[in-house]
Amino acid sequence: MSTTKFPISIEKVAKSKLQNIDFSKLAFGHIFSDHMFICDYKEGKWQDARIVPYGPFSVEPSLSVFHYGQAVFEGMKAYKDDKGDVFLFRPTENYARMNKSCKRMAIPEFPEALFDQALKTLVDIDRNWVQPGLGNSLYLRPFVIATSTGVQANPATEYRFMIITSPVQSYYTTKEVKVKIADHYSRAANGGTGFAKTAGNYAGQFYPTALIKEEGFQQVIWTDDATHEKLEECGTMNVVFRIGDTLISPPPTERILDGVTRKSVIAVAERLGIPFESRTITVTELTEAANKGTLKEIFGCGTAAVISPVTAFSYKDKEYQLPNIQDGYAPRIKEFLLNIQYNKSEDPFGWRVKI
Ligand SMILES: Cc1ncc(COP(=O)(O)O)c(C=O)c1O
């Protein structure tokens, strides 16, 4: 990545909101820190990079993103260690993935060196918003929206890149996570946008997820649109299965988001000597393993929850309980990752980036 410094103008808040925040009662992603980053794309180039107080801005009703949904985003976190140092986790993965998403959605790519500089400057300015303690972090939400006006169904010529940040605690609080395997709805299709972190992928998940929630489940396990046989993702997380002593996770295809946490889980598993297979796994293989008693664990992995173990799954009205095992792989891998993120251990992979 280039080391060129980009000009970023900075306007700080007159008075921080920090004193008014009760950090013991945070709902995920509802409170935002004092500042945000903005950069606009006009006349063929990204320009006017600035950090300003967090707040609303006015736009026209014909704003392109409202009508045709050209919008991409990223999700990452800043962590604080016991000494008060602040770290990012593998940020270059997110810069690269956002540009993959931009390309698919016909949005101009954002210079990765400016992304890096903007993110680090913003987190540094709001570093008091990163609370210490395991599970606490500052969630970072970079995103790009189409800002041209007019309702022609064309790619926009103007865009806005922003980063907003939100203090959070651990994402999932419920102990029980029951999932239902999709046998009708899909989140992605071949040739579609499943691998991109684009708004419409999430909008399309809300209705089928609401239906399974009414039945008492927390997440959908998404399957491939053509056969509904291949297991793909768990809600908005990548999914990992443990059959016998081996972890298996579907590889990121054009239907699956290439998760940073999943990649990290693979590296950690290898280091812990846990066999990991990145390959297609079908509903048939899963239910057969459950019937034989060789299915030991299922977990989702993603930035928000790190690792989220599943307690039961259902397929076509038949429910399967996961065994309550001692010494699961999920908690071991989670602890390894958290220790790196919170600077509680060596970082053998060089993933931590100090701010
Ligand atoms: C659809 C989907 N899959 C997987 C993930 C996990 O990706 P990551 O580990 O990079 O957070 C996410 C985001 O968190 C997601 O939205």
mmCIF file of C-alpha atoms and ligand atoms in Angstrom:
data_model
loop_
_atom_site.group_PDB
_atom_site.id
_atom_site.type_symbol
_atom_site.label_atom_id
_atom_site.label_comp_id
_atom_site.label_asym_id
_atom_site.label_seq_id
_atom_site.Cartn_x
_atom_site.Cartn_y
_atom_site.Cartn_z
ATOM 1 C CA MET A 1 0.000 0.000 0.000
ATOM 2 C CA SER A 2 1.313 3.475 -0.845
ATOM 3 C CA THR A 3 2.593 5.629 2.023
ATOM 4 C CA THR A 4 1.525 8.900 0.360
ATOM 5 C CA LYS A 5 -0.370 11.137 2.784
ATOM 6 C CA PHE A 6 -3.721 12.382 1.561
ATOM 7 C CA PRO A 7 -5.069 15.741 2.709
ATOM 8 C CA ILE A 8 -7.869 15.131 5.237
ATOM 9 C CA SER A 9 -9.421 18.227 6.820
ATOM 10 C CA ILE A 10 -10.511 17.821 10.426
ATOM 11 C CA GLU A 11 -13.302 19.639 12.267
ATOM 12 C CA LYS A 12 -13.662 18.453 15.848
ATOM 13 C CA VAL A 13 -16.788 18.594 18.012
ATOM 14 C CA ALA A 14 -17.039 21.502 20.454
ATOM 15 C CA LYS A 15 -18.035 19.081 23.245
ATOM 16 C CA SER A 16 -17.780 15.281 23.264
ATOM 17 C CA LYS A 17 -20.936 13.206 23.916
ATOM 18 C CA LEU A 18 -18.849 10.590 25.682
ATOM 19 C CA GLN A 19 -19.860 11.548 29.233
ATOM 20 C CA ASN A 20 -23.546 10.932 28.409
ATOM 21 C CA ILE A 21 -23.058 7.322 27.309
ATOM 22 C CA ASP A 22 -23.866 4.378 29.570
ATOM 23 C CA PHE A 23 -21.395 1.800 28.253
ATOM 24 C CA SER A 24 -22.962 -0.943 30.368
ATOM 25 C CA LYS A 25 -26.205 -0.787 28.363
ATOM 26 C CA LEU A 26 -25.306 -0.653 24.690
ATOM 27 C CA ALA A 27 -27.657 -2.028 22.069
ATOM 28 C CA PHE A 28 -25.612 -3.044 19.004
ATOM 29 C CA GLY A 29 -24.973 -0.139 16.634
ATOM 30 C CA HIS A 30 -27.337 2.480 18.064
ATOM 31 C CA ILE A 31 -24.936 5.009 19.565
ATOM 32 C CA PHE A 32 -22.370 6.728 17.366
ATOM 33 C CA SER A 33 -19.120 8.368 18.376
ATOM 34 C CA ASP A 34 -18.299 12.073 18.031
ATOM 35 C CA HIS A 35 -16.844 12.115 14.504
ATOM 36 C CA MET A 36 -17.290 10.634 11.040
ATOM 37 C CA PHE A 37 -15.254 10.564 7.856
ATOM 38 C CA ILE A 38 -16.639 11.720 4.490
ATOM 39 C CA CYS A 39 -15.152 11.705 0.990
ATOM 40 C CA ASP A 40 -17.068 12.448 -2.215
ATOM 41 C CA TYR A 41 -16.652 11.133 -5.736
ATOM 42 C CA LYS A 42 -17.302 13.827 -8.338
ATOM 43 C CA GLU A 43 -16.015 14.558 -11.829
ATOM 44 C CA GLY A 44 -14.286 11.192 -11.965
ATOM 45 C CA LYS A 45 -12.306 11.398 -8.737
ATOM 46 C CA TRP A 46 -12.532 10.944 -4.966
ATOM 47 C CA GLN A 47 -12.132 14.356 -3.336
ATOM 48 C CA ASP A 48 -12.710 16.555 -0.293
ATOM 49 C CA ALA A 49 -11.711 14.010 2.359
ATOM 50 C CA ARG A 50 -12.820 15.289 5.758
ATOM 51 C CA ILE A 51 -13.520 14.333 9.349
ATOM 52 C CA VAL A 52 -16.453 16.227 10.823
ATOM 53 C CA PRO A 53 -18.805 15.915 13.827
ATOM 54 C CA TYR A 54 -21.172 12.914 13.442
ATOM 55 C CA GLY A 55 -24.580 14.093 12.321
ATOM 56 C CA PRO A 56 -27.256 14.162 9.635
ATOM 57 C CA PHE A 57 -26.861 15.596 6.162
ATOM 58 C CA SER A 58 -29.606 16.501 3.743
ATOM 59 C CA VAL A 59 -30.077 14.910 0.322
ATOM 60 C CA GLU A 60 -32.595 15.004 -2.507
ATOM 61 C CA PRO A 61 -35.447 12.452 -2.721
ATOM 62 C CA SER A 62 -34.162 11.429 -6.156
ATOM 63 C CA LEU A 63 -30.833 10.308 -4.660
ATOM 64 C CA SER A 64 -29.740 7.333 -6.711
ATOM 65 C CA VAL A 65 -29.107 4.968 -3.784
ATOM 66 C CA PHE A 66 -32.759 5.249 -2.660
ATOM 67 C CA HIS A 67 -33.971 3.942 -6.004
ATOM 68 C CA TYR A 68 -31.397 1.511 -7.360
ATOM 69 C CA GLY A 69 -29.526 0.474 -4.232
ATOM 70 C CA GLN A 70 -25.933 1.047 -5.271
ATOM 71 C CA ALA A 71 -24.539 0.718 -1.760
ATOM 72 C CA VAL A 72 -21.706 -1.289 -0.254
ATOM 73 C CA PHE A 73 -20.335 -1.462 3.265
ATOM 74 C CA GLU A 74 -17.781 -3.058 5.544
ATOM 75 C CA GLY A 75 -17.831 -4.114 9.182
ATOM 76 C CA MET A 76 -14.726 -4.104 11.345
ATOM 77 C CA LYS A 77 -13.720 -3.295 14.929
ATOM 78 C CA ALA A 78 -11.150 -1.404 17.010
ATOM 79 C CA TYR A 79 -10.068 -3.053 20.296
ATOM 80 C CA LYS A 80 -8.333 -1.652 23.387
ATOM 81 C CA ASP A 81 -5.837 -3.553 25.525
ATOM 82 C CA ASP A 82 -5.250 -3.205 29.284
ATOM 83 C CA LYS A 83 -2.604 -0.512 28.728
ATOM 84 C CA GLY A 84 -4.970 1.633 26.660
ATOM 85 C CA ASP A 85 -3.420 0.880 23.260
ATOM 86 C CA VAL A 86 -5.897 0.617 20.381
ATOM 87 C CA PHE A 87 -5.715 -1.961 17.578
ATOM 88 C CA LEU A 88 -7.400 -2.851 14.315
ATOM 89 C CA PHE A 89 -7.647 -6.470 13.149
ATOM 90 C CA ARG A 90 -6.522 -7.316 9.580
ATOM 91 C CA PRO A 91 -7.878 -4.014 8.168
ATOM 92 C CA THR A 92 -6.322 -4.482 4.721
ATOM 93 C CA GLU A 93 -8.667 -7.449 4.198
ATOM 94 C CA ASN A 94 -11.622 -5.095 4.555
ATOM 95 C CA TYR A 95 -10.160 -2.459 2.230
ATOM 96 C CA ALA A 96 -9.687 -5.075 -0.461
ATOM 97 C CA ARG A 97 -13.113 -6.642 0.063
ATOM 98 C CA MET A 98 -14.865 -3.287 -0.104
ATOM 99 C CA ASN A 99 -13.306 -2.658 -3.483
ATOM 100 C CA LYS A 100 -14.393 -6.116 -4.668
ATOM 101 C CA SER A 101 -17.930 -5.165 -3.632
ATOM 102 C CA CYS A 102 -17.600 -1.743 -5.329
ATOM 103 C CA LYS A 103 -16.518 -3.360 -8.585
ATOM 104 C CA ARG A 104 -19.512 -5.722 -8.611
ATOM 105 C CA MET A 105 -21.908 -2.855 -7.929
ATOM 106 C CA ALA A 106 -20.371 -0.579 -10.607
ATOM 107 C CA ILE A 107 -19.118 1.837 -7.934
ATOM 108 C CA PRO A 108 -15.678 3.426 -8.411
ATOM 109 C CA GLU A 109 -13.064 1.802 -6.195
ATOM 110 C CA PHE A 110 -11.798 3.771 -3.194
ATOM 111 C CA PRO A 111 -7.998 4.239 -2.817
ATOM 112 C CA GLU A 112 -6.894 1.735 -0.179
ATOM 113 C CA ALA A 113 -4.158 4.019 1.182
ATOM 114 C CA LEU A 114 -6.738 6.786 1.785
ATOM 115 C CA PHE A 115 -9.117 4.260 3.387
ATOM 116 C CA ASP A 116 -6.286 3.215 5.728
ATOM 117 C CA GLN A 117 -5.324 6.774 6.602
ATOM 118 C CA ALA A 118 -8.935 7.886 7.102
ATOM 119 C CA LEU A 119 -9.811 4.928 9.341
ATOM 120 C CA LYS A 120 -6.728 5.279 11.520
ATOM 121 C CA THR A 121 -7.128 9.071 11.845
ATOM 122 C CA LEU A 122 -10.816 8.730 12.750
ATOM 123 C CA VAL A 123 -10.249 5.982 15.332
ATOM 124 C CA ASP A 124 -7.347 7.936 16.808
ATOM 125 C CA ILE A 125 -9.511 11.059 17.231
ATOM 126 C CA ASP A 126 -12.287 9.013 18.885
ATOM 127 C CA ARG A 127 -9.981 6.596 20.743
ATOM 128 C CA ASN A 128 -11.735 7.310 24.071
ATOM 129 C CA TRP A 129 -14.812 5.662 22.540
ATOM 130 C CA VAL A 130 -12.964 2.343 22.414
ATOM 131 C CA GLN A 131 -13.719 0.844 25.815
ATOM 132 C CA PRO A 132 -11.279 -1.614 27.381
ATOM 133 C CA GLY A 133 -12.403 -5.088 28.488
ATOM 134 C CA LEU A 134 -13.082 -8.323 26.618
ATOM 135 C CA GLY A 135 -16.170 -8.036 24.401
ATOM 136 C CA ASN A 136 -16.052 -4.229 24.256
ATOM 137 C CA SER A 137 -15.005 -2.624 21.000
ATOM 138 C CA LEU A 138 -15.668 0.240 18.626
ATOM 139 C CA TYR A 139 -17.573 -1.122 15.621
ATOM 140 C CA LEU A 140 -16.394 0.586 12.421
ATOM 141 C CA ARG A 141 -18.803 0.944 9.541
ATOM 142 C CA PRO A 142 -17.267 2.182 6.290
ATOM 143 C CA PHE A 143 -19.805 2.462 3.451
ATOM 144 C CA VAL A 144 -20.342 3.930 0.005
ATOM 145 C CA ILE A 145 -23.624 5.195 -1.431
ATOM 146 C CA ALA A 146 -24.588 6.499 -4.848
ATOM 147 C CA THR A 147 -25.352 10.219 -4.533
ATOM 148 C CA SER A 148 -26.268 11.302 -8.064
ATOM 149 C CA THR A 149 -29.731 12.786 -8.362
ATOM 150 C CA GLY A 150 -32.370 11.758 -10.887
ATOM 151 C CA VAL A 151 -34.221 8.491 -11.368
ATOM 152 C CA GLN A 152 -32.605 7.084 -14.505
ATOM 153 C CA ALA A 153 -31.742 3.405 -13.963
ATOM 154 C CA ASN A 154 -28.023 3.931 -14.638
ATOM 155 C CA PRO A 155 -24.942 3.701 -12.477
ATOM 156 C CA ALA A 156 -24.506 6.980 -10.623
ATOM 157 C CA THR A 157 -21.717 9.390 -11.484
ATOM 158 C CA GLU A 158 -21.427 10.697 -7.909
ATOM 159 C CA TYR A 159 -20.818 8.734 -4.698
ATOM 160 C CA ARG A 160 -20.144 9.337 -1.021
ATOM 161 C CA PHE A 161 -17.770 7.214 1.067
ATOM 162 C CA MET A 162 -18.241 7.505 4.822
ATOM 163 C CA ILE A 163 -17.007 5.896 8.006
ATOM 164 C CA ILE A 164 -19.154 6.013 11.127
ATOM 165 C CA THR A 165 -18.218 4.267 14.374
ATOM 166 C CA SER A 166 -20.268 2.814 17.213
ATOM 167 C CA PRO A 167 -19.227 1.484 20.640
ATOM 168 C CA VAL A 168 -20.501 -2.079 21.147
ATOM 169 C CA GLN A 169 -20.437 -4.988 23.543
ATOM 170 C CA SER A 170 -20.615 -8.673 22.574
ATOM 171 C CA TYR A 171 -23.175 -9.095 19.801
ATOM 172 C CA TYR A 172 -25.220 -12.148 20.711
ATOM 173 C CA THR A 173 -26.385 -12.381 24.275
ATOM 174 C CA THR A 174 -28.782 -15.334 24.114
ATOM 175 C CA LYS A 175 -27.263 -18.676 25.046
ATOM 176 C CA GLU A 176 -29.450 -20.665 22.665
ATOM 177 C CA VAL A 177 -28.952 -20.275 18.919
ATOM 178 C CA LYS A 178 -31.371 -22.452 16.936
ATOM 179 C CA VAL A 179 -31.053 -22.303 13.166
ATOM 180 C CA LYS A 180 -33.275 -23.418 10.320
ATOM 181 C CA ILE A 181 -31.900 -24.673 6.993
ATOM 182 C CA ALA A 182 -33.435 -22.770 4.058
ATOM 183 C CA ASP A 183 -35.349 -24.999 1.635
ATOM 184 C CA HIS A 184 -37.113 -22.272 -0.340
ATOM 185 C CA TYR A 185 -35.634 -18.771 0.052
ATOM 186 C CA SER A 186 -32.106 -17.859 -1.066
ATOM 187 C CA ARG A 187 -29.760 -15.005 -0.232
ATOM 188 C CA ALA A 188 -27.628 -15.369 -3.371
ATOM 189 C CA ALA A 189 -27.482 -16.991 -6.785
ATOM 190 C CA ASN A 190 -24.782 -17.866 -9.303
ATOM 191 C CA GLY A 191 -23.803 -14.759 -11.198
ATOM 192 C CA GLY A 192 -25.444 -12.606 -8.519
ATOM 193 C CA THR A 193 -24.049 -10.427 -5.745
ATOM 194 C CA GLY A 194 -23.683 -12.897 -2.848
ATOM 195 C CA PHE A 195 -19.917 -12.367 -2.491
ATOM 196 C CA ALA A 196 -20.348 -8.581 -2.311
ATOM 197 C CA LYS A 197 -21.180 -6.776 0.907
ATOM 198 C CA THR A 198 -23.979 -4.819 -0.674
ATOM 199 C CA ALA A 199 -27.157 -3.516 0.945
ATOM 200 C CA GLY A 200 -29.644 -5.501 -1.155
ATOM 201 C CA ASN A 201 -28.245 -8.846 0.003
ATOM 202 C CA TYR A 202 -29.289 -7.935 3.527
ATOM 203 C CA ALA A 203 -32.659 -6.460 2.538
ATOM 204 C CA GLY A 204 -33.511 -9.743 0.811
ATOM 205 C CA GLN A 205 -32.747 -11.716 3.976
ATOM 206 C CA PHE A 206 -35.003 -9.784 6.320
ATOM 207 C CA TYR A 207 -38.334 -11.318 5.272
ATOM 208 C CA PRO A 208 -37.312 -15.032 5.322
ATOM 209 C CA THR A 209 -35.447 -14.421 8.591
ATOM 210 C CA ALA A 210 -38.545 -12.829 10.127
ATOM 211 C CA LEU A 211 -40.538 -15.940 9.143
ATOM 212 C CA ILE A 212 -38.155 -18.358 10.881
ATOM 213 C CA LYS A 213 -37.997 -16.077 13.946
ATOM 214 C CA GLU A 214 -41.771 -16.464 14.293
ATOM 215 C CA GLU A 215 -41.133 -20.211 14.488
ATOM 216 C CA GLY A 216 -38.633 -19.735 17.335
ATOM 217 C CA PHE A 217 -35.336 -19.854 15.405
ATOM 218 C CA GLN A 218 -32.621 -17.191 15.529
ATOM 219 C CA GLN A 219 -30.902 -17.606 12.156
ATOM 220 C CA VAL A 220 -31.323 -19.127 8.708
ATOM 221 C CA ILE A 221 -28.666 -21.465 7.339
ATOM 222 C CA TRP A 222 -28.640 -20.403 3.698
ATOM 223 C CA THR A 223 -28.343 -23.030 0.995
ATOM 224 C CA ASP A 224 -27.554 -22.756 -2.723
ATOM 225 C CA ASP A 225 -30.445 -21.419 -4.797
ATOM 226 C CA ALA A 226 -30.366 -24.194 -7.409
ATOM 227 C CA THR A 227 -30.677 -27.307 -5.204
ATOM 228 C CA HIS A 228 -30.972 -26.093 -1.580
ATOM 229 C CA GLU A 229 -28.569 -28.933 -0.786
ATOM 230 C CA LYS A 230 -25.280 -27.056 -0.322
ATOM 231 C CA LEU A 231 -24.908 -25.329 3.046
ATOM 232 C CA GLU A 232 -23.583 -21.801 2.564
ATOM 233 C CA GLU A 233 -23.879 -19.201 5.332
ATOM 234 C CA CYS A 234 -25.470 -18.812 8.759
ATOM 235 C CA GLY A 235 -27.509 -15.590 8.909
ATOM 236 C CA THR A 236 -24.925 -12.877 8.294
ATOM 237 C CA MET A 237 -22.019 -15.100 9.250
ATOM 238 C CA ASN A 238 -19.927 -17.758 7.559
ATOM 239 C CA VAL A 239 -20.662 -21.242 8.818
ATOM 240 C CA VAL A 240 -18.389 -24.001 10.132
ATOM 241 C CA PHE A 241 -19.341 -27.601 10.981
ATOM 242 C CA ARG A 242 -17.423 -30.122 13.064
ATOM 243 C CA ILE A 243 -17.906 -33.726 12.032
ATOM 244 C CA GLY A 244 -15.805 -36.115 14.068
ATOM 245 C CA ASP A 245 -12.622 -34.168 14.738
ATOM 246 C CA THR A 246 -12.607 -32.214 11.476
ATOM 247 C CA LEU A 247 -13.906 -28.712 10.816
ATOM 248 C CA ILE A 248 -15.632 -28.206 7.472
ATOM 249 C CA SER A 249 -16.695 -24.896 5.950
ATOM 250 C CA PRO A 250 -18.058 -24.124 2.483
ATOM 251 C CA PRO A 251 -15.451 -22.244 0.427
ATOM 252 C CA PRO A 252 -16.246 -18.659 -0.576
ATOM 253 C CA THR A 253 -17.824 -18.918 -4.015
ATOM 254 C CA GLU A 254 -19.563 -16.106 -5.877
ATOM 255 C CA ARG A 255 -22.575 -16.764 -3.597
ATOM 256 C CA ILE A 256 -20.703 -16.497 -0.301
ATOM 257 C CA LEU A 257 -19.057 -13.555 1.453
ATOM 258 C CA ASP A 258 -15.340 -14.190 1.961
ATOM 259 C CA GLY A 259 -15.286 -13.507 5.704
ATOM 260 C CA VAL A 260 -12.194 -12.211 7.495
ATOM 261 C CA THR A 261 -13.156 -14.172 10.615
ATOM 262 C CA ARG A 262 -13.542 -17.406 8.619
ATOM 263 C CA LYS A 263 -10.088 -16.933 7.109
ATOM 264 C CA SER A 264 -8.715 -16.309 10.594
ATOM 265 C CA VAL A 265 -10.491 -19.393 11.992
ATOM 266 C CA ILE A 266 -8.804 -21.521 9.320
ATOM 267 C CA ALA A 267 -5.346 -20.174 10.227
ATOM 268 C CA VAL A 268 -5.952 -20.618 13.964
ATOM 269 C CA ALA A 269 -7.297 -24.168 13.482
ATOM 270 C CA GLU A 270 -4.166 -25.048 11.545
ATOM 271 C CA ARG A 271 -1.997 -23.649 14.312
ATOM 272 C CA LEU A 272 -3.918 -25.606 16.959
ATOM 273 C CA GLY A 273 -3.546 -28.798 14.908
ATOM 274 C CA ILE A 274 -7.284 -29.007 14.153
ATOM 275 C CA PRO A 275 -7.993 -30.480 10.703
ATOM 276 C CA PHE A 276 -9.939 -28.008 8.531
ATOM 277 C CA GLU A 277 -11.544 -28.743 5.185
ATOM 278 C CA SER A 278 -12.714 -25.856 3.021
ATOM 279 C CA ARG A 279 -15.198 -27.737 0.845
ATOM 280 C CA THR A 280 -18.836 -28.133 -0.088
ATOM 281 C CA ILE A 281 -20.955 -29.757 2.604
ATOM 282 C CA THR A 282 -24.512 -30.863 1.881
ATOM 283 C CA VAL A 283 -27.679 -31.121 3.941
ATOM 284 C CA THR A 284 -27.549 -34.906 3.404
ATOM 285 C CA GLU A 285 -24.022 -35.166 4.830
ATOM 286 C CA LEU A 286 -25.042 -32.991 7.781
ATOM 287 C CA THR A 287 -28.224 -34.875 8.691
ATOM 288 C CA GLU A 288 -26.478 -38.237 8.265
ATOM 289 C CA ALA A 289 -23.696 -37.102 10.613
ATOM 290 C CA ALA A 290 -26.303 -35.853 13.102
ATOM 291 C CA ASN A 291 -28.127 -39.224 12.949
ATOM 292 C CA LYS A 292 -24.880 -41.162 13.419
ATOM 293 C CA GLY A 293 -23.782 -38.924 16.291
ATOM 294 C CA THR A 294 -20.619 -37.691 14.542
ATOM 295 C CA LEU A 295 -21.854 -34.092 14.220
ATOM 296 C CA LYS A 296 -20.213 -32.340 17.179
ATOM 297 C CA GLU A 297 -20.451 -28.591 16.568
ATOM 298 C CA ILE A 298 -21.856 -25.942 14.273
ATOM 299 C CA PHE A 299 -20.823 -22.318 14.587
ATOM 300 C CA GLY A 300 -21.192 -19.062 12.722
ATOM 301 C CA CYS A 301 -18.211 -16.746 12.451
ATOM 302 C CA GLY A 302 -18.101 -13.029 11.717
ATOM 303 C CA THR A 303 -16.746 -9.740 13.011
ATOM 304 C CA ALA A 304 -19.784 -8.872 15.128
ATOM 305 C CA ALA A 305 -19.994 -12.039 17.256
ATOM 306 C CA VAL A 306 -16.542 -13.558 16.470
ATOM 307 C CA ILE A 307 -17.835 -17.123 16.930
ATOM 308 C CA SER A 308 -21.429 -17.984 17.666
ATOM 309 C CA PRO A 309 -22.123 -21.655 18.512
ATOM 310 C CA VAL A 310 -25.369 -23.194 17.280
ATOM 311 C CA THR A 311 -27.304 -25.342 19.755
ATOM 312 C CA ALA A 312 -29.858 -26.967 17.401
ATOM 313 C CA PHE A 313 -30.822 -26.988 13.741
ATOM 314 C CA SER A 314 -33.946 -27.856 11.878
ATOM 315 C CA TYR A 315 -34.464 -29.132 8.363
ATOM 316 C CA LYS A 316 -37.939 -29.621 6.865
ATOM 317 C CA ASP A 317 -39.603 -29.677 10.311
ATOM 318 C CA LYS A 318 -37.204 -32.199 11.833
ATOM 319 C CA GLU A 319 -35.128 -30.810 14.673
ATOM 320 C CA TYR A 320 -31.608 -31.979 15.558
ATOM 321 C CA GLN A 321 -29.891 -31.082 18.847
ATOM 322 C CA LEU A 322 -26.170 -30.484 18.933
ATOM 323 C CA PRO A 323 -24.441 -32.421 21.710
ATOM 324 C CA ASN A 324 -23.315 -30.423 24.733
ATOM 325 C CA ILE A 325 -19.642 -31.321 24.468
ATOM 326 C CA GLN A 326 -16.741 -30.422 26.746
ATOM 327 C CA ASP A 327 -13.643 -28.990 25.073
ATOM 328 C CA GLY A 328 -15.384 -27.820 21.870
ATOM 329 C CA TYR A 329 -13.301 -26.332 19.081
ATOM 330 C CA ALA A 330 -15.431 -23.148 18.944
ATOM 331 C CA PRO A 331 -14.472 -21.776 22.395
ATOM 332 C CA ARG A 332 -10.785 -22.662 21.887
ATOM 333 C CA ILE A 333 -10.598 -20.876 18.554
ATOM 334 C CA LYS A 334 -12.620 -17.935 19.849
ATOM 335 C CA GLU A 335 -10.275 -17.471 22.806
ATOM 336 C CA PHE A 336 -7.243 -17.614 20.516
ATOM 337 C CA LEU A 337 -8.726 -14.930 18.271
ATOM 338 C CA LEU A 338 -9.839 -12.680 21.148
ATOM 339 C CA ASN A 339 -6.376 -12.898 22.707
ATOM 340 C CA ILE A 340 -4.870 -11.602 19.482
ATOM 341 C CA GLN A 341 -7.519 -8.902 19.022
ATOM 342 C CA TYR A 342 -7.178 -7.602 22.603
ATOM 343 C CA ASN A 343 -3.354 -7.885 22.679
ATOM 344 C CA LYS A 344 -3.436 -10.539 25.380
ATOM 345 C CA SER A 345 -1.095 -12.871 23.514
ATOM 346 C CA GLU A 346 1.557 -12.969 20.844
ATOM 347 C CA ASP A 347 0.249 -12.345 17.336
ATOM 348 C CA PRO A 348 1.976 -15.063 15.296
ATOM 349 C CA PHE A 349 0.188 -14.002 12.112
ATOM 350 C CA GLY A 350 0.870 -10.234 12.264
ATOM 351 C CA TRP A 351 -2.868 -9.430 12.200
ATOM 352 C CA ARG A 352 -2.954 -6.702 14.857
ATOM 353 C CA VAL A 353 -2.443 -3.131 13.651
ATOM 354 C CA LYS A 354 -1.687 -0.591 16.384
ATOM 355 C CA ILE A 355 -3.133 2.889 16.078
HETATM 356 C C1 LIG B 1 -23.245 -12.345 4.752
HETATM 357 C C2 LIG B 1 -22.050 -12.346 5.630
HETATM 358 N N1 LIG B 1 -21.282 -13.449 5.694
HETATM 359 C C3 LIG B 1 -20.181 -13.500 6.455
HETATM 360 C C4 LIG B 1 -19.790 -12.425 7.224
HETATM 361 C C5 LIG B 1 -18.548 -12.520 8.059
HETATM 362 O O1 LIG B 1 -17.534 -11.710 7.542
HETATM 363 P P1 LIG B 1 -16.407 -11.103 8.469
HETATM 364 O O2 LIG B 1 -15.783 -12.252 9.184
HETATM 365 O O3 LIG B 1 -15.460 -10.455 7.525
HETATM 366 O O4 LIG B 1 -17.054 -10.162 9.396
HETATM 367 C C6 LIG B 1 -20.545 -11.244 7.193
HETATM 368 C C7 LIG B 1 -20.203 -10.032 7.927
HETATM 369 O O5 LIG B 1 -19.933 -9.914 9.035
HETATM 370 C C8 LIG B 1 -21.706 -11.207 6.383
HETATM 371 O O6 LIG B 1 -22.465 -10.103 6.326
#
